JSON list of C-alpha atoms in Angstrom, two decimals:
[
{"chain": "A", "resi": 1, "resn": "ARG", "atom": "CA", "xyz": [-64.71, -91.95, 67.48]},
{"chain": "A", "resi": 2, "resn": "LEU", "atom": "CA", "xyz": [-66.31, -94.22, 70.00]},
{"chain": "A", "resi": 3, "resn": "SER", "atom": "CA", "xyz": [-63.07, -95.09, 71.77]},
{"chain": "A", "resi": 4, "resn": "SER", "atom": "CA", "xyz": [-59.30, -94.75, 71.73]},
{"chain": "A", "resi": 5, "resn": "ASN", "atom": "CA", "xyz": [-59.03, -98.55, 71.30]},
{"chain": "A", "resi": 6, "resn": "GLU", "atom": "CA", "xyz": [-56.88, -99.17, 68.21]},
{"chain": "A", "resi": 7, "resn": "ILE", "atom": "CA", "xyz": [-58.76, -102.33, 67.23]},
{"chain": "A", "resi": 8, "resn": "LEU", "atom": "CA", "xyz": [-62.16, -100.67, 67.54]},
{"chain": "A", "resi": 9, "resn": "ASN", "atom": "CA", "xyz": [-60.89, -97.76, 65.45]},
{"chain": "A", "resi": 10, "resn": "GLY", "atom": "CA", "xyz": [-59.41, -100.08, 62.81]},
{"chain": "A", "resi": 11, "resn": "THR", "atom": "CA", "xyz": [-55.85, -98.79, 63.23]},
{"chain": "A", "resi": 12, "resn": "GLY", "atom": "CA", "xyz": [-54.27, -101.65, 65.20]},
{"chain": "A", "resi": 13, "resn": "GLU", "atom": "CA", "xyz": [-53.57, -105.31, 64.58]},
{"chain": "A", "resi": 14, "resn": "GLY", "atom": "CA", "xyz": [-55.32, -108.18, 66.29]},
{"chain": "A", "resi": 15, "resn": "LEU", "atom": "CA", "xyz": [-58.61, -109.96, 66.58]},
{"chain": "A", "resi": 16, "resn": "CYS", "atom": "CA", "xyz": [-62.17, -109.00, 67.38]},
{"chain": "A", "resi": 17, "resn": "ALA", "atom": "CA", "xyz": [-65.50, -110.73, 67.74]},
{"chain": "A", "resi": 18, "resn": "ILE", "atom": "CA", "xyz": [-68.65, -108.92, 66.64]},
{"chain": "A", "resi": 19, "resn": "ASP", "atom": "CA", "xyz": [-72.30, -109.66, 67.37]},
{"chain": "A", "resi": 20, "resn": "CYS", "atom": "CA", "xyz": [-75.25, -107.56, 66.22]},
{"chain": "A", "resi": 21, "resn": "GLU", "atom": "CA", "xyz": [-78.70, -107.56, 67.81]},
{"chain": "A", "resi": 22, "resn": "GLY", "atom": "CA", "xyz": [-81.94, -106.65, 66.08]},
{"chain": "A", "resi": 23, "resn": "VAL", "atom": "CA", "xyz": [-80.83, -108.19, 62.79]},
{"chain": "A", "resi": 24, "resn": "PRO", "atom": "CA", "xyz": [-81.84, -108.57, 60.04]},
{"chain": "A", "resi": 25, "resn": "ASP", "atom": "CA", "xyz": [-84.63, -105.99, 60.42]},
{"chain": "A", "resi": 26, "resn": "SER", "atom": "CA", "xyz": [-82.61, -103.35, 62.26]},
{"chain": "A", "resi": 27, "resn": "LEU", "atom": "CA", "xyz": [-79.29, -102.67, 63.89]},
{"chain": "A", "resi": 28, "resn": "ASP", "atom": "CA", "xyz": [-80.11, -102.01, 67.54]},
{"chain": "A", "resi": 29, "resn": "LEU", "atom": "CA", "xyz": [-77.00, -103.10, 69.40]},
{"chain": "A", "resi": 30, "resn": "ILE", "atom": "CA", "xyz": [-73.46, -104.10, 68.46]},
{"chain": "A", "resi": 31, "resn": "GLN", "atom": "CA", "xyz": [-71.22, -106.05, 70.82]},
{"chain": "A", "resi": 32, "resn": "ILE", "atom": "CA", "xyz": [-67.50, -106.00, 70.00]},
{"chain": "A", "resi": 33, "resn": "ALA", "atom": "CA", "xyz": [-64.73, -107.79, 71.88]},
{"chain": "A", "resi": 34, "resn": "THR", "atom": "CA", "xyz": [-61.20, -106.72, 70.93]},
{"chain": "A", "resi": 35, "resn": "LEU", "atom": "CA", "xyz": [-57.86, -108.45, 71.49]},
{"chain": "A", "resi": 36, "resn": "PRO", "atom": "CA", "xyz": [-54.76, -106.57, 70.30]},
{"chain": "A", "resi": 37, "resn": "GLN", "atom": "CA", "xyz": [-51.90, -108.61, 68.86]},
{"chain": "A", "resi": 38, "resn": "GLN", "atom": "CA", "xyz": [-49.38, -107.46, 71.50]},
{"chain": "A", "resi": 39, "resn": "ALA", "atom": "CA", "xyz": [-48.39, -110.08, 74.08]},
{"chain": "A", "resi": 40, "resn": "GLY", "atom": "CA", "xyz": [-50.12, -109.65, 77.40]},
{"chain": "A", "resi": 41, "resn": "SER", "atom": "CA", "xyz": [-52.99, -107.62, 75.95]},
{"chain": "A", "resi": 42, "resn": "LEU", "atom": "CA", "xyz": [-56.38, -107.87, 77.59]},
{"chain": "A", "resi": 43, "resn": "ILE", "atom": "CA", "xyz": [-59.73, -108.41, 75.93]},
{"chain": "A", "resi": 44, "resn": "THR", "atom": "CA", "xyz": [-61.90, -105.30, 75.93]},
{"chain": "A", "resi": 45, "resn": "ILE", "atom": "CA", "xyz": [-65.65, -105.59, 75.41]},
{"chain": "A", "resi": 46, "resn": "TYR", "atom": "CA", "xyz": [-67.87, -102.85, 74.02]},
{"chain": "A", "resi": 47, "resn": "VAL", "atom": "CA", "xyz": [-71.67, -102.87, 73.98]},
{"chain": "A", "resi": 48, "resn": "ILE", "atom": "CA", "xyz": [-72.80, -100.14, 71.59]},
{"chain": "A", "resi": 49, "resn": "ASP", "atom": "CA", "xyz": [-76.43, -99.02, 71.63]},
{"chain": "A", "resi": 50, "resn": "CYS", "atom": "CA", "xyz": [-77.12, -97.92, 68.05]},
{"chain": "A", "resi": 51, "resn": "THR", "atom": "CA", "xyz": [-80.57, -96.62, 68.92]},
{"chain": "A", "resi": 52, "resn": "MET", "atom": "CA", "xyz": [-79.18, -94.36, 71.65]},
{"chain": "A", "resi": 53, "resn": "ILE", "atom": "CA", "xyz": [-76.01, -93.16, 69.89]},
{"chain": "A", "resi": 54, "resn": "GLY", "atom": "CA", "xyz": [-77.41, -93.19, 66.37]},
{"chain": "A", "resi": 55, "resn": "ILE", "atom": "CA", "xyz": [-76.85, -95.75, 63.63]},
{"chain": "A", "resi": 56, "resn": "GLU", "atom": "CA", "xyz": [-75.02, -93.30, 61.35]},
{"chain": "A", "resi": 57, "resn": "LEU", "atom": "CA", "xyz": [-72.47, -92.31, 64.01]},
{"chain": "A", "resi": 58, "resn": "VAL", "atom": "CA", "xyz": [-71.90, -95.93, 65.06]},
{"chain": "A", "resi": 59, "resn": "CYS", "atom": "CA", "xyz": [-71.53, -97.12, 61.45]},
{"chain": "A", "resi": 60, "resn": "ASN", "atom": "CA", "xyz": [-69.11, -94.33, 60.55]},
{"chain": "A", "resi": 61, "resn": "SER", "atom": "CA", "xyz": [-67.10, -95.16, 63.67]},
{"chain": "A", "resi": 62, "resn": "ILE", "atom": "CA", "xyz": [-66.78, -98.91, 63.07]},
{"chain": "A", "resi": 63, "resn": "LEU", "atom": "CA", "xyz": [-66.32, -98.82, 59.29]},
{"chain": "A", "resi": 64, "resn": "PRO", "atom": "CA", "xyz": [-62.48, -98.61, 59.52]},
{"chain": "A", "resi": 65, "resn": "LEU", "atom": "CA", "xyz": [-62.54, -101.70, 61.77]},
{"chain": "A", "resi": 66, "resn": "LEU", "atom": "CA", "xyz": [-64.72, -103.64, 59.33]},
{"chain": "A", "resi": 67, "resn": "GLN", "atom": "CA", "xyz": [-62.57, -102.62, 56.34]},
{"chain": "A", "resi": 68, "resn": "SER", "atom": "CA", "xyz": [-59.19, -103.25, 58.03]},
{"chain": "A", "resi": 69, "resn": "ASN", "atom": "CA", "xyz": [-56.90, -105.89, 56.54]},
{"chain": "A", "resi": 70, "resn": "HIS", "atom": "CA", "xyz": [-54.95, -106.10, 59.82]},
{"chain": "A", "resi": 71, "resn": "ILE", "atom": "CA", "xyz": [-57.75, -107.16, 62.13]},
{"chain": "A", "resi": 72, "resn": "ILE", "atom": "CA", "xyz": [-59.43, -110.56, 61.94]},
{"chain": "A", "resi": 73, "resn": "LYS", "atom": "CA", "xyz": [-63.15, -110.25, 62.61]},
{"chain": "A", "resi": 74, "resn": "LEU", "atom": "CA", "xyz": [-65.09, -113.25, 63.95]},
{"chain": "A", "resi": 75, "resn": "ILE", "atom": "CA", "xyz": [-68.85, -113.13, 63.45]},
{"chain": "A", "resi": 76, "resn": "HIS", "atom": "CA", "xyz": [-71.32, -115.95, 64.09]},
{"chain": "A", "resi": 77, "resn": "ASP", "atom": "CA", "xyz": [-74.09, -116.11, 61.48]},
{"chain": "A", "resi": 78, "resn": "LEU", "atom": "CA", "xyz": [-72.55, -113.41, 59.33]},
{"chain": "A", "resi": 79, "resn": "HIS", "atom": "CA", "xyz": [-75.42, -113.49, 56.85]},
{"chain": "A", "resi": 80, "resn": "MET", "atom": "CA", "xyz": [-77.95, -111.89, 59.22]},
{"chain": "A", "resi": 81, "resn": "ASP", "atom": "CA", "xyz": [-75.47, -109.30, 60.51]},
{"chain": "A", "resi": 82, "resn": "MET", "atom": "CA", "xyz": [-74.44, -108.40, 56.95]},
{"chain": "A", "resi": 83, "resn": "VAL", "atom": "CA", "xyz": [-78.04, -107.69, 55.98]},
{"chain": "A", "resi": 84, "resn": "ALA", "atom": "CA", "xyz": [-78.35, -105.19, 58.83]},
{"chain": "A", "resi": 85, "resn": "LEU", "atom": "CA", "xyz": [-74.89, -103.66, 58.32]},
{"chain": "A", "resi": 86, "resn": "SER", "atom": "CA", "xyz": [-75.41, -103.32, 54.57]},
{"chain": "A", "resi": 87, "resn": "SER", "atom": "CA", "xyz": [-78.83, -101.75, 55.13]},
{"chain": "A", "resi": 88, "resn": "ALA", "atom": "CA", "xyz": [-77.06, -99.19, 57.33]},
{"chain": "A", "resi": 89, "resn": "GLY", "atom": "CA", "xyz": [-74.80, -98.33, 54.36]},
{"chain": "A", "resi": 90, "resn": "LEU", "atom": "CA", "xyz": [-71.70, -100.28, 55.37]},
{"chain": "A", "resi": 91, "resn": "GLU", "atom": "CA", "xyz": [-69.80, -102.27, 52.76]},
{"chain": "A", "resi": 92, "resn": "GLY", "atom": "CA", "xyz": [-66.30, -103.31, 51.72]},
{"chain": "A", "resi": 93, "resn": "PHE", "atom": "CA", "xyz": [-65.49, -105.57, 54.67]},
{"chain": "A", "resi": 94, "resn": "ASN", "atom": "CA", "xyz": [-62.22, -107.52, 54.91]},
{"chain": "A", "resi": 95, "resn": "CYS", "atom": "CA", "xyz": [-60.77, -110.40, 56.96]},
{"chain": "A", "resi": 96, "resn": "ILE", "atom": "CA", "xyz": [-64.07, -111.74, 58.32]},
{"chain": "A", "resi": 97, "resn": "LEU", "atom": "CA", "xyz": [-64.56, -115.34, 59.44]},
{"chain": "A", "resi": 98, "resn": "ASP", "atom": "CA", "xyz": [-68.12, -116.59, 59.86]},
{"chain": "A", "resi": 99, "resn": "THR", "atom": "CA", "xyz": [-67.85, -119.06, 62.74]},
{"chain": "A", "resi": 100, "resn": "GLN", "atom": "CA", "xyz": [-71.23, -120.59, 61.83]},
{"chain": "A", "resi": 101, "resn": "LEU", "atom": "CA", "xyz": [-69.99, -121.33, 58.31]},
{"chain": "A", "resi": 102, "resn": "ALA", "atom": "CA", "xyz": [-66.78, -122.81, 59.75]},
{"chain": "A", "resi": 103, "resn": "ALA", "atom": "CA", "xyz": [-68.88, -124.96, 62.10]},
{"chain": "A", "resi": 104, "resn": "GLU", "atom": "CA", "xyz": [-70.97, -126.13, 59.15]},
{"chain": "A", "resi": 105, "resn": "ASP", "atom": "CA", "xyz": [-67.83, -127.19, 57.32]},
{"chain": "A", "resi": 106, "resn": "PHE", "atom": "CA", "xyz": [-66.61, -128.99, 60.45]},
{"chain": "A", "resi": 107, "resn": "THR", "atom": "CA", "xyz": [-69.91, -130.72, 61.38]},
{"chain": "A", "resi": 108, "resn": "GLY", "atom": "CA", "xyz": [-72.01, -130.78, 58.21]},
{"chain": "A", "resi": 109, "resn": "ASN", "atom": "CA", "xyz": [-74.80, -128.99, 60.12]},
{"chain": "A", "resi": 110, "resn": "PRO", "atom": "CA", "xyz": [-75.66, -125.57, 58.59]},
{"chain": "A", "resi": 111, "resn": "PHE", "atom": "CA", "xyz": [-77.48, -124.35, 61.71]},
{"chain": "A", "resi": 112, "resn": "VAL", "atom": "CA", "xyz": [-74.95, -124.62, 64.54]},
{"chain": "A", "resi": 113, "resn": "GLY", "atom": "CA", "xyz": [-75.79, -121.95, 67.12]},
{"chain": "A", "resi": 114, "resn": "MET", "atom": "CA", "xyz": [-73.14, -120.04, 69.04]},
{"chain": "A", "resi": 115, "resn": "ASN", "atom": "CA", "xyz": [-73.72, -121.87, 72.33]},
{"chain": "A", "resi": 116, "resn": "ALA", "atom": "CA", "xyz": [-73.64, -125.24, 70.54]},
{"chain": "A", "resi": 117, "resn": "LEU", "atom": "CA", "xyz": [-70.36, -124.25, 68.88]},
{"chain": "A", "resi": 118, "resn": "LEU", "atom": "CA", "xyz": [-68.85, -123.23, 72.21]},
{"chain": "A", "resi": 119, "resn": "LYS", "atom": "CA", "xyz": [-70.00, -126.53, 73.75]},
{"chain": "A", "resi": 120, "resn": "MET", "atom": "CA", "xyz": [-68.40, -128.53, 70.89]},
{"chain": "A", "resi": 121, "resn": "PHE", "atom": "CA", "xyz": [-65.03, -127.07, 71.87]},
{"chain": "A", "resi": 122, "resn": "GLY", "atom": "CA", "xyz": [-65.52, -127.50, 75.61]},
{"chain": "A", "resi": 123, "resn": "ALA", "atom": "CA", "xyz": [-66.07, -123.79, 76.28]},
{"chain": "A", "resi": 124, "resn": "PRO", "atom": "CA", "xyz": [-68.85, -122.51, 78.53]},
{"chain": "A", "resi": 125, "resn": "GLU", "atom": "CA", "xyz": [-71.98, -121.07, 76.96]},
{"chain": "A", "resi": 126, "resn": "HIS", "atom": "CA", "xyz": [-72.17, -117.33, 76.39]},
{"chain": "A", "resi": 127, "resn": "PRO", "atom": "CA", "xyz": [-73.60, -116.21, 79.75]},
{"chain": "A", "resi": 128, "resn": "LEU", "atom": "CA", "xyz": [-75.59, -113.25, 78.40]},
{"chain": "A", "resi": 129, "resn": "LYS", "atom": "CA", "xyz": [-76.61, -114.35, 74.90]},
{"chain": "A", "resi": 130, "resn": "ASN", "atom": "CA", "xyz": [-80.17, -115.40, 75.76]},
{"chain": "A", "resi": 131, "resn": "LYS", "atom": "CA", "xyz": [-80.66, -112.51, 78.19]},
{"chain": "A", "resi": 132, "resn": "MET", "atom": "CA", "xyz": [-79.56, -109.94, 75.58]},
{"chain": "A", "resi": 133, "resn": "GLN", "atom": "CA", "xyz": [-81.95, -111.43, 73.03]},
{"chain": "A", "resi": 134, "resn": "GLN", "atom": "CA", "xyz": [-84.82, -111.20, 75.53]},
{"chain": "A", "resi": 135, "resn": "ILE", "atom": "CA", "xyz": [-83.99, -107.58, 76.35]},
{"chain": "A", "resi": 136, "resn": "MET", "atom": "CA", "xyz": [-83.86, -106.63, 72.67]},
{"chain": "A", "resi": 137, "resn": "LYS", "atom": "CA", "xyz": [-87.34, -108.11, 71.94]}
]
C-alpha cells in the first residue's frame, strides 16, 4: 500500500482526479488528488514517482482505486493515460469521466487542454502543469 488514504486504496467513497506523466510511451509519474465523500473532508494530493518506486508496485497499489465503483475518477485526456496504464497491465476500470471528452461535448472542440477547460469555468490555471511537463522531458 502506498498510503492509508481510503480513496487511494479504493476502499472509500468519493472523488479523485488522476494525471499521468510520460504517457503514452511510459508511466513515469502519477498525480492523484483525493476528496472523500464525508462532509468537511480535505483534498489530499499524491505525486507518485513510478520510476523510483517501481511501476509494478504502483500499479498493484492503485488498481483497487481504478476498479472501484464507489469512487468517481476524473482524468483529462483519458486516451493517452489509458495507453500507458494498459501497457503497465492495468485494466477493468470503473466510474471514470474524461474531462476532455466532456469538454468536447460542451464546446465541439476535441482538443480542449486542461488549462483551457479550467479557464472556461473561471478557475485558475493549474500552477504546476507546464513545470511538471518540463521536468519530465
